[in-house]
Short mmCIF file of C-alpha atoms in Angstrom, two decimals:
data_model
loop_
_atom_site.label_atom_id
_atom_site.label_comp_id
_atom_site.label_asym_id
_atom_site.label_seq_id
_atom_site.Cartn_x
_atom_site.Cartn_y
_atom_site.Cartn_z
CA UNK A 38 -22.07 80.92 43.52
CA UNK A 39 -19.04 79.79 45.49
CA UNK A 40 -17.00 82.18 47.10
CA UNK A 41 -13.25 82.65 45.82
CA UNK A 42 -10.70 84.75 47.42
CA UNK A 43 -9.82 87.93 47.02
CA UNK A 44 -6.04 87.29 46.68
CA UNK A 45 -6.38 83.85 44.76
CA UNK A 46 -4.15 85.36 41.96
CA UNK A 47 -1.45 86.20 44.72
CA UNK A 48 -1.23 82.80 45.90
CA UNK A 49 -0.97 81.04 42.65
CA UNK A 50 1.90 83.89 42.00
CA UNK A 51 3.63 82.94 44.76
CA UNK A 52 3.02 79.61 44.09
CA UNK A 53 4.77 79.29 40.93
CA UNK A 54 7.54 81.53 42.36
CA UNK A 55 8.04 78.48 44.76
CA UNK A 56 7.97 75.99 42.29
CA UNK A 57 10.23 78.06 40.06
CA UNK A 58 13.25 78.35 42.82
CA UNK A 59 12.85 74.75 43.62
CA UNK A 60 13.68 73.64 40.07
CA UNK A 61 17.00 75.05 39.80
CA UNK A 62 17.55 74.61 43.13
CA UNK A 63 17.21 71.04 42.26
CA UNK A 64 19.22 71.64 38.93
CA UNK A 65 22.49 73.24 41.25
CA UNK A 66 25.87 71.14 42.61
CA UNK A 67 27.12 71.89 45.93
CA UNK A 68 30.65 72.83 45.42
CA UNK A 69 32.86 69.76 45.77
CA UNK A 70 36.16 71.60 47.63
CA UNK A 71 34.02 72.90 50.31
CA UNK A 72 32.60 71.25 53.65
CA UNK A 73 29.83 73.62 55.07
CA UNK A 74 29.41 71.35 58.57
CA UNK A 75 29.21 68.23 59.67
CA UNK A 76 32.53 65.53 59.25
CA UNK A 77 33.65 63.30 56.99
CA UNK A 78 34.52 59.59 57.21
CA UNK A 79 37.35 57.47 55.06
CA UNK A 80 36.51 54.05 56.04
CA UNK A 81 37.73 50.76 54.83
CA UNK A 82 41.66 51.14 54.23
CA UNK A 83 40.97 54.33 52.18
CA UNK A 84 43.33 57.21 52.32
CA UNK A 85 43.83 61.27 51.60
CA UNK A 86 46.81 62.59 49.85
CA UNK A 87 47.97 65.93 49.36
CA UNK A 88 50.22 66.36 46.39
CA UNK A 89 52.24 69.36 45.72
CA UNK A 90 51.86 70.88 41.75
CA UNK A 91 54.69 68.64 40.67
CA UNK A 92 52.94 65.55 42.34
CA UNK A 93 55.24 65.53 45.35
CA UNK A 94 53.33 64.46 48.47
CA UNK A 95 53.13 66.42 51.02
CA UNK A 96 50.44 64.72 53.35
CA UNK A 97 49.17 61.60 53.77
CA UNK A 98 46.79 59.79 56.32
CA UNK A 99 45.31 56.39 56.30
CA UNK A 100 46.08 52.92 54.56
CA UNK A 101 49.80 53.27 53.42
CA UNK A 102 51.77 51.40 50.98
CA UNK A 103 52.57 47.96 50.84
CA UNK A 104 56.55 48.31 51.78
CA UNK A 105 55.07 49.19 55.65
CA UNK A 106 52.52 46.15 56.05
CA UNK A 107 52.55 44.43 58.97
CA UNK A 108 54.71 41.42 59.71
CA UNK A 109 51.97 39.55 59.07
CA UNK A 110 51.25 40.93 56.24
CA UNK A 111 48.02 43.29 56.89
CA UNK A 112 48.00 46.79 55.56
CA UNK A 113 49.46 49.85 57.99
CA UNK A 114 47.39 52.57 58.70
CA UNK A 115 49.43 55.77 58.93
CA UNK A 116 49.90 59.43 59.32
CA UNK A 117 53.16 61.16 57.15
CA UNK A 118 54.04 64.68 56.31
CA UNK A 119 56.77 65.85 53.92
CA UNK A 120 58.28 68.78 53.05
CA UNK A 121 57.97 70.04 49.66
CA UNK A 122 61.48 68.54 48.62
CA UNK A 123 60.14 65.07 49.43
CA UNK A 124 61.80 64.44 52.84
CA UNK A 125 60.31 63.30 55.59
CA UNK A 126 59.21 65.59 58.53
CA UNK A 127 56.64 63.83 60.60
CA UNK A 128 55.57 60.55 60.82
CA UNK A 129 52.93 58.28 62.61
CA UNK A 130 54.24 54.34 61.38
CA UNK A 131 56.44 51.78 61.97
CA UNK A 132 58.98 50.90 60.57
CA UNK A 133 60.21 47.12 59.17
CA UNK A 134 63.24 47.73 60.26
CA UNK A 135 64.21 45.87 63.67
CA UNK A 136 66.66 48.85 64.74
CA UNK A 137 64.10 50.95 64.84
CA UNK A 138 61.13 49.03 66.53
CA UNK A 139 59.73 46.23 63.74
CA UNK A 140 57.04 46.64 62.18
CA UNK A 141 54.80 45.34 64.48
CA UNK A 142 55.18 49.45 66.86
CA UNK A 143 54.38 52.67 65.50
CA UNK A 144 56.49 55.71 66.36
CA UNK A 145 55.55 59.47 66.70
CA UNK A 146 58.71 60.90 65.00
CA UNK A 147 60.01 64.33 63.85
CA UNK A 148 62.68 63.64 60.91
CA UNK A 149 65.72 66.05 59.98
CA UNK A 150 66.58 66.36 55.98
CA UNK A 151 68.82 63.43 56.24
CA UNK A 152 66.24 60.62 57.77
CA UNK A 153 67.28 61.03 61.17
CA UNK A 154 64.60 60.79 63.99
CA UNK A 155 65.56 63.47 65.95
CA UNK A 156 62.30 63.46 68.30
CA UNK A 157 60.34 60.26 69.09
CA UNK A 158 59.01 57.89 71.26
CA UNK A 159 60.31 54.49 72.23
CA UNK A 160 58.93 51.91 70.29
CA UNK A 161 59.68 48.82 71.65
CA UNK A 162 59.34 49.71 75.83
CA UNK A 163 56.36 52.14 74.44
CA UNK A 164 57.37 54.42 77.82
CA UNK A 165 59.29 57.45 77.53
CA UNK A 166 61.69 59.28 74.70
CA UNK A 167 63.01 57.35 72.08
CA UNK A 168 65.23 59.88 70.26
CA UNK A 169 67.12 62.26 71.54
CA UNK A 170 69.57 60.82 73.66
CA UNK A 171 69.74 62.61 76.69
CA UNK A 172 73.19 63.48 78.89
CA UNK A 173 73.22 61.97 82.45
CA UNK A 174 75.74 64.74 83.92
CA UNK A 175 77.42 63.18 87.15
CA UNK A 176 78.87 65.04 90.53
CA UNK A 177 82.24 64.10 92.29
CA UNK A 178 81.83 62.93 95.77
CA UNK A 179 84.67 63.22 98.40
CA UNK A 180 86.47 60.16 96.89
CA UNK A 181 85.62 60.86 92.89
CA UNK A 182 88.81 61.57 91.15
CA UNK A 183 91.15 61.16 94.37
CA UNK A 184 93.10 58.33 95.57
CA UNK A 185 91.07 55.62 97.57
CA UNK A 186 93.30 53.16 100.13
CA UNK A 187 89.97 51.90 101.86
CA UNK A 188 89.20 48.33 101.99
CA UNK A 189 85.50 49.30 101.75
CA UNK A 190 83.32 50.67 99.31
CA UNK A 191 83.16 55.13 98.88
CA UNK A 192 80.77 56.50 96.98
CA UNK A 193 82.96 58.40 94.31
CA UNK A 194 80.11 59.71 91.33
CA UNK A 195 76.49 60.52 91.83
CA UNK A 196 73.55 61.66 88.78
CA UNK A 197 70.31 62.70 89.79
CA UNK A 198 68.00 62.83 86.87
CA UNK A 199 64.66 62.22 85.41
CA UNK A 200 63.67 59.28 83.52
CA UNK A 201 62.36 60.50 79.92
CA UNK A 202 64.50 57.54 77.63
CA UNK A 203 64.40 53.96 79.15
CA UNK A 204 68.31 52.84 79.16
CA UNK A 205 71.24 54.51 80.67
CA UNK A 206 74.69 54.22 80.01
CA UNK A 207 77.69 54.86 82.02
CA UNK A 208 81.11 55.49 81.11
CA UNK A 209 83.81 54.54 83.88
CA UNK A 210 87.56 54.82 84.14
CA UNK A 211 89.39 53.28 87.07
CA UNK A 212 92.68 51.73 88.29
CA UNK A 213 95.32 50.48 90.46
CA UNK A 214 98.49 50.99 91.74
CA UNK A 215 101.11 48.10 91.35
CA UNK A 216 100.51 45.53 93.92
CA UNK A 217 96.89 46.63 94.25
CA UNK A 218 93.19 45.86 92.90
CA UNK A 219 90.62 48.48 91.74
CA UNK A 220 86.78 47.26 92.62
CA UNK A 221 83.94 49.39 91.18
CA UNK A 222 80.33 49.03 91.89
CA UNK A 223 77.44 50.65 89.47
CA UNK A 224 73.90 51.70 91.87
CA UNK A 225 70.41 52.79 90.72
CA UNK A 226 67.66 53.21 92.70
CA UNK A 227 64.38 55.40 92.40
CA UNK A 228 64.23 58.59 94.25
CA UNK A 229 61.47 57.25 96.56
CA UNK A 230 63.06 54.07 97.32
CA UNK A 231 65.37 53.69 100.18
CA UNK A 232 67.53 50.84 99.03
CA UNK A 233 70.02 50.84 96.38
CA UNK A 234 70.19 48.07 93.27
CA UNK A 235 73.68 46.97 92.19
CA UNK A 236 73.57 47.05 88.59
CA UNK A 237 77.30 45.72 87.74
CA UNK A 238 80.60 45.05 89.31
CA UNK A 239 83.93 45.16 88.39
CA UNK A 240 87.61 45.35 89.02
CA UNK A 241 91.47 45.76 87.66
CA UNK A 242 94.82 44.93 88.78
CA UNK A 243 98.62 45.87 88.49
CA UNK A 244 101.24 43.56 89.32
CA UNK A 245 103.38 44.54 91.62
CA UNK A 246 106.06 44.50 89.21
CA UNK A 247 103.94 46.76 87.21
CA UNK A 248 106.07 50.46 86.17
CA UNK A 249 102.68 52.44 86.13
CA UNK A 250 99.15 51.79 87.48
CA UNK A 251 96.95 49.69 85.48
CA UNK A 252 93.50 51.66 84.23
CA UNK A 253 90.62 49.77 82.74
CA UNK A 254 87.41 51.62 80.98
CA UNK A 255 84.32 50.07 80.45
CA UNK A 256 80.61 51.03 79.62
CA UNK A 257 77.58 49.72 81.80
CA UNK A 258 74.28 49.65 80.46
CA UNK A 259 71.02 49.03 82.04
CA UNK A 260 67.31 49.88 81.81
CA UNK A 261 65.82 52.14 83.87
CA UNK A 262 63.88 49.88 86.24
CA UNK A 263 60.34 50.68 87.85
CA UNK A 264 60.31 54.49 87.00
CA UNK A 265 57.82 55.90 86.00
CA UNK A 266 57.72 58.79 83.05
CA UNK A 267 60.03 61.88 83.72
CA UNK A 268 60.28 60.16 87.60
CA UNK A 269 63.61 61.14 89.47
CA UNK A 270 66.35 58.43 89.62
CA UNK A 271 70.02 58.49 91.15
CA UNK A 272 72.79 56.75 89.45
CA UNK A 273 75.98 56.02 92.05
CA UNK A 274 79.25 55.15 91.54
CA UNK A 275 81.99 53.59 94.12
CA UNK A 276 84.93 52.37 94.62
CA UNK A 277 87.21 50.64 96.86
CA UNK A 278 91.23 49.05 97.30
CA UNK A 279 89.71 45.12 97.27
CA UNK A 280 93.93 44.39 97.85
CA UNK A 281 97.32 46.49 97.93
CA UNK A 282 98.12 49.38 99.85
CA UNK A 283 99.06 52.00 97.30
CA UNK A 284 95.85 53.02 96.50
CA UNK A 285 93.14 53.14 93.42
CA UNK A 286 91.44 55.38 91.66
CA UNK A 287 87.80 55.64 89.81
CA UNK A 288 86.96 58.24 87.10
CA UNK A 289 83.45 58.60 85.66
CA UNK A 290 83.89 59.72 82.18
CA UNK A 291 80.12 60.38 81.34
CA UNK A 292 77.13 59.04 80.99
CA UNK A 293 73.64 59.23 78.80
CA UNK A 294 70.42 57.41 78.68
CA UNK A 295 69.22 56.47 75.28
CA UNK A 296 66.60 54.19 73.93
CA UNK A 297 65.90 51.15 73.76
CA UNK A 298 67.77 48.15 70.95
CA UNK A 299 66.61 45.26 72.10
CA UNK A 300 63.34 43.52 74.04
CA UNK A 301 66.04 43.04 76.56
CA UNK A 302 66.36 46.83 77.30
CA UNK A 303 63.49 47.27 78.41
CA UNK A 304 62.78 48.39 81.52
CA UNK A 305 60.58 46.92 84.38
CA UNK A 306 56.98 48.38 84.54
CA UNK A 307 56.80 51.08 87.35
CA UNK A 308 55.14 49.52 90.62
CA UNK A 309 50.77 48.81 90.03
CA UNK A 310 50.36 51.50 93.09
CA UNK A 311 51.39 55.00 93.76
CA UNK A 312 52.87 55.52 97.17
CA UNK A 313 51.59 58.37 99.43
CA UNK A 314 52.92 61.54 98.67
CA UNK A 315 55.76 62.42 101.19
CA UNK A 316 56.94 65.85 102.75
CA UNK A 317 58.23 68.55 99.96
CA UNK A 318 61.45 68.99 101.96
CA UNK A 319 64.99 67.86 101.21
CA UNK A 320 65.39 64.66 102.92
CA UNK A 321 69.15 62.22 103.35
CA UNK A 322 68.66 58.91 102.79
CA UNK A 323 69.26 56.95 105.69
CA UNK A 324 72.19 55.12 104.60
CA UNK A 325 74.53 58.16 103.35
CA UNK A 326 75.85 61.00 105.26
CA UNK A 327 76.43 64.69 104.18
CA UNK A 328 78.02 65.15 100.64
CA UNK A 329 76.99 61.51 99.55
CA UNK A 330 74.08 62.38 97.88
CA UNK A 331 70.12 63.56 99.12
CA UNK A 332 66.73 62.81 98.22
CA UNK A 333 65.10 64.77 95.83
CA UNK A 334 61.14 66.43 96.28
CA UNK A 335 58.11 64.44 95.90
CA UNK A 336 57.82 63.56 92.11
CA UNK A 337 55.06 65.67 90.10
CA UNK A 338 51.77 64.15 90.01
CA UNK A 339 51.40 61.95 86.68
CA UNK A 340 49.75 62.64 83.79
CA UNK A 341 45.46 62.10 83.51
CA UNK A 342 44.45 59.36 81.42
CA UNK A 343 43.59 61.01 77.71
CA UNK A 344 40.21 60.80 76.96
CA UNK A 345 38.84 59.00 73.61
CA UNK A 346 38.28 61.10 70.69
CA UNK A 347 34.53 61.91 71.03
CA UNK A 348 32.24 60.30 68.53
CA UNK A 349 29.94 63.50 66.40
CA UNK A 350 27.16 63.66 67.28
CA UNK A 351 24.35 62.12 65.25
CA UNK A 352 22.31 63.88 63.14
CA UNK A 353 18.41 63.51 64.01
CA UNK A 354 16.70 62.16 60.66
CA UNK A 355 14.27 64.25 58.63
CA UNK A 356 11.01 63.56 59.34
CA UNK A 357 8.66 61.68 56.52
CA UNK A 358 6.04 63.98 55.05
CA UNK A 359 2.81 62.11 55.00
CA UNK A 360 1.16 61.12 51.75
CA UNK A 361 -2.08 63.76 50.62
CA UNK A 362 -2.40 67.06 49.96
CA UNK A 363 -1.24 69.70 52.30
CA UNK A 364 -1.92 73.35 52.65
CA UNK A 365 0.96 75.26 50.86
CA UNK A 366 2.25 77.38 53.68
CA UNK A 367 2.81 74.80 56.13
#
């Protein structure tokens, strides 16, 4: 007579115990608001939306709506955010509109209740801050503000900053007294360069019959040229009597940099190499003398590349049982 096992009766027990928990496990949903682990993927121009209860939306990434294709017509993929009242707070797009960049550029923007961008980046340079406007404060130099009888160019205004928008704007007062002409010249150079770029001349006379001196104000605009992000640049200002001998005079009334309008604003791409770092001290360029203006530290190292966003890792696929019969606790 074959032998059976003692505990035969215990493994068929267990055995339809086993079977038993399989069945409804089979029969149960995972819950469908819940992730446990691993990612998901929205692929082919599909979307997520978050609605608020009265079907405002509050966030949206992926393919957005038709009004923000492309100019050529191709969908946008996007990133928005909205407060519960509807307005926009923060955006990843672009917009059609030329003023702000075309279409073709998306912006990283922060919006106020009104539609304002009141942080972003440039979208048309793609270097630097688009919105806020930043103040370009300038310092009187010996002549700034005082009367100026020399034939030759004084340096009268000087603004040391760093470059975070792309265009900067300057806003100049000057004038002459009768009989005389009032010549102004506009500089910009980087902190590490030696030489200085005229950006724009210009000049105003009073006849000598004139009762009063003759004043002229003007704005000059130009693009930041070569600098790198957040890289120190001056901004100088001088003057000089081009004619006359009662003297002329040169105000600076203020000064910002802004973003860019145009494809003509923007700036020329920093230089392809990185100079040497140079000493840490204070150092006079060679060309001015005390109280004209100094050189600024060695700029701060720029910023490491950002790294890709890592792909997950794959899951390893679950092995194929083999057909036949297999002992039940393996």
């Amino acid at each position: 007579m074959a032998a059976i096992p003692q505990d035969i009766l215990d493994r068929i027990r267990a055995l339809e115990r086993q079977v038993r928990e399989l069945s409804g496990r089979a029969q149960m949903r995972p819950a469908l608001n819940r992730i446990s682990n691993g990612h998901v993927t929205i692929a082919e121009g599909g979307s997520l939306e978050v609605l608020a209860p009265d079907g405002t939306g509050l966030f949206g990434v992926g393919q957005l709506g038709s009004f923000w294709n492309h100019p050529d017509g191709t969908p946008q993929q996007g990133v928005i955010m909205q407060r519960e009242d509807g307005t926009t707070a923060f955006t990843i797009r672009a917009s059609p509109s030329a003023q702000t960049g075309g279409a073709g550029t998306q912006a990283v923007s922060i919006w106020d209740r009104t539609g304002h961008i009141v942080l972003g980046d440039d979208t048309t340079s793609g270097r630097g801050i688009g919105s806020p406007a930043l103040p370009m404060p300038f310092q009187p130099l010996p002549a700034g503000g005082e009367s100026i009888t020399s034939s030759t160019f004084q340096n009268c205004w000087f603004a040391s900053i760093q470059a975070h928008n792309p265009v900067a704007t300057v806003q100049l007062e000057f004038g002459a007294a009768p009989g005389s002409t009032c010549e102004i010249k506009v500089q910009y150079r980087l902190a590490s360069e030696s030489g200085w770029t005229d950006i724009d001349t210009d000049s105003v006379s009073a006849a000598s019959s004139a009762p009063n001196p003759v004043y002229k104000t003007a704005w000059y605009t130009f693009p930041l040229d070569r600098a790198e992000f957040e890289q120190l640049v001056f901004v100088r200002i001088q003057a000089r009597q081009k004619s006359g001998t009662d003297g002329v005079r040169c105000n600076c009334l203020g000064g910002y940099t802004r973003r860019t309008y145009s494809p003509s604003d923007v700036p020329e791409p920093p230089a392809s190499t990185v100079a040497t770092a140079r000493t840490l001290a204070v150092r006079v360029a060679d060309e001015d003398d005390a109280e004209q203006g100094v050189e600024a530290p060695v700029q701060p190292p720029p910023f490491p590349t950002p790294h890709p966003f890592p792909e997950p890792e794959q899951t390893p696929p679950t092995p194929v049982a083999e057909p036949g019969l297999h002992p039940i606790d393996e």
